[in-house]
Amino acid sequence: MKNNVKKAWWKEMTRFHENIVGLDAAILMSPGIWEASGHLTAGFADELVECKKCHKRFRIDEIQNPRCPDCGGQLTEPRKFNLMMKTFVGPVEDKASSAYLRAETCQGIYVNFLNVLNSSRKTIPFGIAQIGKSFRNEITPGNFIYRTREFEQMEMQWFCHPKEADKFFEYWKEERMNWYLKLGIKKESLKFYEVPKSDLAHYAKRAVDIEYKFPFGWKEIEGIHNRGDWDLSNHSKHSGQDLRFFNEEKKERYFPYIIETSAGADRSFLTFLTDAYQEVKGGRTKTTEAVKEEESFLKFNKAIAPVKVAVLPLVKNKENITKKAREIYSTLKTDFVCQYDEVGSIGRRYRRQDEIGTPFCLTVDFETLEKDDVTLRDRDTMKQERIKISDLIKVIKEKLEN
Ligand code: GAP
């Protein structure tokens, strides 16, 4: 399922937007990169306490009493806090060999900016997209996989002329909200949050978060940031390599501004899972399929559902039916993620597939042996239709795309 989330993002960014190229940069880079980016200094090494409830961090000298000034929650012990995870490269554990696991994937994009520009035949404005692991020494991980120390980010950096930064900020804000809506997240469970100036990260001129209404409250799932020329100008200063863009026509040399869209793959996963969860009191149907008083199912968008098709022989141990069902499963599994299940009553097997959000169940019965067709059941409507075996791949493909 997480692969599907990442695939949907990658497709959206690198295929539906023609001016974005993909990159896979290193996790371990020169420590100088993290000095230039401000991650080893700028506000990252103060003595901090963190609220165990709302996760806000406060400098120890700003705290009047032992409770969180915002929500009254319990505070952690104060400690020197830097989010960067440190490690060593080479055989000696001394200062010269220390390195850091990346705390955000985008720094690998900035230091490769010229490389990509010169090799991809792109010009400003254009974007670089990347999916990869990031690491942060979070003091209070939690809320399932919402906050972890090792997580995946799906980040896109849009390089543009400074005068166009505000326009593109608005554009990407809307695009990113639409991505969640397009994949079926409920509109009323999503909102924008304009980050106040006092809370902006050290690199940001402006930031808007996309928040989702989790059972544990409204929480950030993605940030859209105007990073100005902070990153490219600082990397130029520290590395001695001029990362400015030169516009041949206008004879203009400048640091492009960066509009960043930064989503968490794990947080998106949790969002899709939470949003798809449905409970139906009294069961979904009172007739043949009902097995318990309260049924749950996952109403995933079809692109996100981890299993697309379940192949179910109507009865077990009827040799011809089992053999036919196995044959169909073997044919379909090269095109779709399929499950074969012959354990329990057919109603119970439908329930099991509903619970993991499988969009289609395909039942092989006695009629199949005579007519070479099967029953295809839709997860959401529970409607069933007969489909010729020879048409199955085409029909399922069409249905998955709609
Ligand atoms: N490059 C900008 C950046 O990293 P961020 O707001 O610190 O900005 C962006 O992080 C996104 O990365 C967040 O919206 C979230 O989805 C994800 N993220 C950040 N820290 C995380 C953590 N500890 N666990 C899981 N996801 C995290």
XYZ file of C-alpha atoms and ligand atoms in Angstrom:
429
model
C 0.000 0.000 0.000
C 2.841 2.373 0.794
C 4.349 1.564 -2.598
C 1.023 2.549 -4.164
C 1.042 5.879 -2.304
C 4.571 6.583 -3.537
C 3.705 5.466 -7.072
C 0.678 7.784 -7.154
C 2.825 10.740 -6.012
C 5.632 9.944 -8.472
C 3.182 9.647 -11.350
C 1.491 12.914 -10.399
C 4.753 14.824 -10.126
C 6.955 13.424 -12.886
C 4.341 12.444 -15.479
C 1.397 14.787 -15.087
C 3.726 17.797 -14.722
C 6.030 17.826 -17.712
C 8.673 20.110 -16.203
C 9.648 17.913 -13.282
C 12.459 15.361 -13.324
C 13.205 12.633 -10.788
C 16.340 12.220 -8.698
C 17.770 9.754 -6.194
C 20.454 11.545 -4.166
C 22.641 10.199 -1.367
C 21.578 9.833 2.253
C 25.105 10.339 3.597
C 26.638 13.550 2.317
C 29.449 15.862 3.369
C 28.770 17.370 6.842
C 29.525 20.735 5.181
C 26.137 20.470 3.468
C 24.365 20.477 6.824
C 26.413 23.417 8.017
C 25.477 25.351 4.872
C 21.795 24.414 5.144
C 21.620 25.631 8.745
C 20.679 22.265 10.195
C 23.701 22.095 12.481
C 23.181 25.620 13.793
C 20.167 27.876 13.195
C 17.871 27.165 16.139
C 18.666 23.474 16.209
C 21.037 23.320 19.156
C 19.198 25.160 21.921
C 18.257 23.664 25.244
C 14.716 22.568 24.628
C 11.822 20.940 26.374
C 9.045 19.293 24.399
C 5.388 19.014 25.331
C 4.458 15.325 25.474
C 0.916 16.158 24.361
C 1.103 18.712 21.533
C 4.809 18.163 20.689
C 5.601 21.867 20.672
C 9.157 22.593 21.736
C 10.166 25.492 23.954
C 13.484 26.989 24.863
C 14.054 26.375 28.525
C 14.479 30.099 29.217
C 10.977 30.768 27.857
C 9.223 28.437 30.269
C 7.677 29.984 33.420
C 6.283 26.799 35.001
C 6.662 23.037 34.490
C 3.637 22.718 32.131
C 3.272 23.440 28.412
C 2.408 27.142 27.907
C 0.110 26.223 24.985
C -1.905 23.210 26.145
C -0.838 22.574 29.746
C 0.679 19.168 28.840
C 3.576 17.540 30.658
C 7.065 18.622 29.525
C 10.129 16.449 28.893
C 13.419 17.060 30.748
C 15.461 19.865 29.131
C 18.284 18.839 26.852
C 20.599 20.186 24.175
C 18.690 19.284 21.137
C 19.739 18.806 17.586
C 17.552 16.726 15.316
C 20.398 15.476 13.136
C 21.382 11.807 13.517
C 25.147 11.503 13.673
C 27.301 8.691 12.382
C 30.899 8.062 11.307
C 32.375 7.219 7.943
C 35.736 5.504 7.498
C 37.712 3.548 10.103
C 38.311 6.287 12.735
C 35.669 7.748 15.031
C 37.045 11.255 15.185
C 35.681 14.638 14.186
C 37.069 14.502 10.673
C 35.090 11.365 9.874
C 31.735 12.331 11.377
C 28.731 12.491 9.064
C 24.967 12.919 9.350
C 21.988 10.997 8.094
C 19.906 13.443 6.076
C 17.118 15.185 8.004
C 15.299 16.176 4.818
C 15.710 14.753 1.313
C 15.731 18.153 -0.395
C 19.342 19.078 0.453
C 20.452 16.329 -1.955
C 18.371 18.081 -4.610
C 19.931 21.517 -3.982
C 23.523 20.314 -4.207
C 22.649 18.511 -7.465
C 20.744 21.479 -8.880
C 23.389 22.441 -11.473
C 24.031 18.813 -12.361
C 20.353 18.285 -13.166
C 19.956 21.641 -14.914
C 22.924 20.955 -17.209
C 22.035 17.360 -18.003
C 18.236 17.386 -18.319
C 17.794 20.257 -20.808
C 15.417 22.028 -18.444
C 15.256 25.724 -17.819
C 13.736 27.884 -15.102
C 10.998 27.266 -14.034
C 11.355 23.522 -13.492
C 11.206 21.006 -10.673
C 13.120 18.089 -9.192
C 11.220 15.339 -7.374
C 12.564 12.738 -4.988
C 11.290 10.054 -2.639
C 13.552 8.774 0.094
C 14.323 8.151 3.734
C 14.988 10.943 6.184
C 16.093 10.633 9.787
C 15.446 12.843 12.798
C 16.260 12.330 16.418
C 12.678 12.997 17.523
C 12.329 13.005 21.307
C 8.681 12.064 21.308
C 7.831 9.741 18.424
C 4.279 8.422 18.476
C 0.664 8.417 17.303
C 1.250 5.147 15.454
C 3.509 5.994 12.477
C 2.656 9.697 12.512
C 5.991 10.734 14.038
C 8.959 8.370 13.718
C 12.736 8.745 13.743
C 13.121 7.127 10.336
C 10.554 8.089 7.720
C 10.097 8.634 4.017
C 9.567 11.990 2.398
C 8.134 12.752 -1.033
C 9.597 16.138 -1.870
C 9.472 18.331 -4.948
C 11.588 21.466 -5.319
C 10.377 24.012 -7.860
C 13.058 26.455 -9.070
C 11.664 29.741 -10.341
C 12.385 33.425 -10.857
C 12.039 35.348 -7.544
C 9.299 37.500 -9.071
C 7.222 34.400 -9.815
C 7.637 32.747 -6.422
C 4.352 33.995 -4.943
C 2.379 32.891 -7.995
C 3.914 29.396 -7.936
C 3.416 29.118 -4.184
C -0.339 29.518 -4.707
C -0.269 27.112 -7.648
C 1.518 24.322 -5.758
C -0.610 24.805 -2.652
C -3.731 24.079 -4.701
C -2.129 21.271 -6.711
C -1.065 19.437 -3.581
C -4.455 19.784 -1.898
C -6.094 18.486 -5.087
C -3.865 15.402 -5.074
C -5.347 14.232 -1.759
C -8.876 15.071 -2.921
C -8.389 13.276 -6.236
C -7.340 10.156 -4.362
C -10.545 10.250 -2.367
C -9.628 11.897 0.950
C -12.735 13.575 2.408
C -12.772 17.318 1.785
C -14.020 18.112 5.287
C -11.037 16.289 6.802
C -8.435 18.432 5.031
C -7.475 22.061 5.567
C -4.691 24.570 5.045
C -2.835 26.071 8.001
C -0.813 29.230 7.457
C 2.267 28.887 9.677
C 2.730 32.127 11.668
C 5.959 34.057 11.051
C 7.222 33.264 14.574
C 6.994 29.489 13.928
C 8.616 29.412 10.474
C 11.578 27.056 9.958
C 14.929 28.833 9.596
C 14.867 28.514 5.776
C 11.265 29.582 5.129
C 9.880 32.914 3.980
C 6.375 31.485 4.030
C 4.855 28.097 4.866
C 1.390 26.599 4.554
C 0.710 23.145 5.957
C -1.888 20.736 4.661
C -3.546 19.252 7.731
C -5.673 16.140 8.105
C -8.221 15.497 10.823
C -6.858 12.341 12.478
C -8.682 10.711 15.414
C -5.909 12.326 17.535
C -6.555 15.834 16.129
C -5.763 18.092 13.176
C -2.156 17.378 12.160
C 0.287 18.414 9.449
C 0.725 15.909 6.635
C 2.555 18.128 4.141
C 4.282 21.501 4.034
C 4.401 23.942 1.117
C 7.343 26.292 1.636
C 8.743 29.359 -0.036
C 12.446 28.836 0.776
C 13.542 31.929 -1.169
C 17.233 31.721 -2.121
C 18.271 30.464 1.336
C 19.531 27.067 0.183
C 21.207 27.835 -3.138
C 22.926 31.000 -1.848
C 24.212 29.256 1.290
C 25.482 26.228 -0.637
C 27.238 28.602 -3.058
C 28.857 30.475 -0.170
C 30.027 27.317 1.601
C 31.147 25.302 -1.425
C 32.592 28.071 -3.570
C 30.526 26.810 -6.514
C 28.268 29.405 -8.082
C 24.767 27.933 -8.136
C 23.143 30.930 -9.776
C 21.126 30.468 -12.948
C 22.112 32.416 -16.056
C 19.372 33.545 -18.420
C 21.133 33.807 -21.807
C 18.427 35.893 -23.432
C 18.132 38.508 -20.710
C 21.801 38.252 -19.653
C 20.517 37.944 -16.102
C 22.255 35.881 -13.383
C 20.305 35.103 -10.220
C 19.613 32.570 -7.491
C 16.273 30.946 -8.329
C 13.710 30.947 -5.522
C 12.554 27.540 -4.382
C 8.952 26.548 -3.794
C 8.953 23.226 -2.006
C 6.174 20.678 -1.569
C 7.185 18.296 1.206
C 4.929 15.344 1.999
C 5.543 12.366 4.265
C 4.997 8.976 2.622
C 4.232 7.428 6.004
C 1.875 10.224 7.006
C 0.119 9.979 3.651
C -0.201 6.226 4.238
C -1.757 6.866 7.660
C -4.064 9.473 6.118
C -5.330 7.111 3.377
C -5.791 4.294 5.893
C -7.638 6.458 8.432
C -9.834 8.079 5.817
C -10.815 4.803 4.145
C -12.016 3.171 7.370
C -15.791 2.697 7.456
C -18.015 1.050 10.018
C -21.513 -0.069 9.123
C -23.798 -0.753 12.052
C -25.954 -3.809 11.534
C -23.834 -5.073 8.646
C -23.873 -4.013 5.011
C -26.638 -6.391 3.926
C -29.254 -8.319 5.809
C -29.432 -11.174 3.332
C -26.809 -13.702 2.302
C -23.673 -11.773 3.195
C -24.392 -10.488 6.703
C -22.276 -12.193 9.336
C -22.043 -9.787 12.250
C -23.707 -6.760 13.759
C -21.006 -4.254 12.935
C -18.869 -4.551 9.850
C -15.831 -2.567 8.947
C -14.360 -2.097 5.530
C -11.710 0.038 3.862
C -13.052 2.215 1.084
C -9.683 2.856 -0.533
C -9.278 4.635 -3.804
C -8.518 1.818 -6.252
C -5.004 3.126 -6.948
C -4.162 2.941 -3.240
C -5.764 -0.450 -2.422
C -2.969 -2.963 -1.715
C -4.828 -5.939 -3.249
C -6.842 -5.273 -6.403
C -8.586 -8.597 -7.055
C -9.487 -11.642 -4.982
C -10.128 -14.944 -6.725
C -12.588 -17.107 -4.798
C -13.800 -20.579 -5.763
C -17.453 -20.820 -4.634
C -16.908 -24.189 -3.022
C -13.797 -25.920 -1.763
C -12.706 -29.407 -2.770
C -14.711 -29.454 -5.984
C -11.808 -30.341 -8.160
C -12.952 -28.693 -11.375
C -13.879 -25.432 -9.695
C -10.646 -25.212 -7.688
C -8.603 -25.995 -10.796
C -10.408 -23.328 -12.849
C -10.034 -20.746 -10.056
C -6.300 -21.499 -9.790
C -5.944 -21.088 -13.561
C -7.690 -17.698 -13.482
C -5.553 -16.588 -10.527
C -2.360 -17.522 -12.437
C -3.475 -15.510 -15.457
C -4.472 -12.421 -13.479
C -1.544 -12.245 -11.088
C 0.846 -10.948 -13.755
C -1.378 -7.883 -14.308
C -2.818 -7.249 -10.838
C -1.956 -7.817 -7.196
C -4.301 -10.750 -6.492
C -5.193 -12.993 -3.593
C -6.504 -16.529 -3.848
C -8.747 -17.595 -0.955
C -10.754 -20.782 -0.526
C -11.033 -20.832 3.271
C -14.478 -20.360 4.887
C -17.903 -19.475 3.518
C -18.129 -17.164 0.505
C -19.751 -14.436 2.679
C -16.869 -14.606 5.134
C -14.357 -14.364 2.309
C -16.099 -11.276 0.880
C -15.894 -9.715 4.378
C -12.197 -10.473 4.636
C -11.531 -8.733 1.314
C -13.740 -5.768 2.265
C -11.735 -5.424 5.462
C -8.480 -4.988 3.519
C -10.179 -2.786 0.907
C -9.938 -5.086 -2.153
C -11.991 -3.373 -4.900
C -13.016 -6.589 -6.736
C -13.885 -10.155 -5.778
C -14.173 -12.704 -8.492
C -16.134 -15.879 -7.819
C -15.717 -19.101 -9.764
C -18.858 -21.282 -9.606
C -20.582 -24.184 -11.396
C -21.797 -21.885 -14.160
C -18.171 -20.936 -14.869
C -17.469 -24.492 -15.982
C -20.271 -24.356 -18.555
C -20.146 -20.732 -19.742
C -16.543 -19.669 -19.163
C -17.588 -16.638 -17.144
C -17.282 -15.538 -13.514
C -19.033 -13.252 -11.039
C -17.301 -9.933 -10.407
C -18.368 -8.233 -7.180
C -17.765 -4.543 -6.518
C -16.591 -3.732 -2.958
C -18.547 -0.482 -2.597
C -21.868 -1.314 -4.247
C -21.672 -5.106 -3.622
C -23.267 -5.442 -7.077
C -22.339 -8.565 -9.005
C -22.042 -9.043 -12.758
C -21.052 -11.950 -14.998
C -17.868 -11.364 -17.033
C -16.368 -13.657 -19.689
C -13.002 -15.033 -18.569
C -11.431 -13.892 -21.848
C -12.525 -10.270 -21.100
C -11.449 -10.224 -17.448
C -8.088 -8.437 -17.760
C -9.510 -5.727 -20.007
C -12.618 -5.165 -17.858
C -10.691 -5.053 -14.562
C -8.104 -2.659 -16.038
C -10.877 -0.328 -17.187
C -12.604 -0.466 -13.823
C -9.367 0.217 -11.942
C -8.745 3.307 -14.015
C -12.173 4.832 -13.335
N 12.137 19.768 3.466
C 11.191 20.374 4.312
C 10.817 19.551 5.432
O 11.438 18.532 5.694
P 9.107 19.369 7.417
O 7.849 20.159 7.680
O 10.106 19.269 8.506
O 9.739 20.024 6.116
C 7.888 17.717 5.813
O 8.688 17.907 6.952
C 7.012 16.501 5.953
O 7.799 15.348 6.296
C 5.982 16.606 7.078
O 4.822 17.294 6.655
C 5.706 15.141 7.352
O 4.772 14.624 6.419
C 7.062 14.487 7.136
N 7.761 14.323 8.439
C 8.545 15.209 9.064
N 9.011 14.710 10.235
C 8.491 13.462 10.356
C 8.593 12.408 11.331
N 9.353 12.538 12.422
N 7.910 11.255 11.125
C 7.154 11.091 10.015
N 7.026 12.041 9.061
C 7.682 13.210 9.204
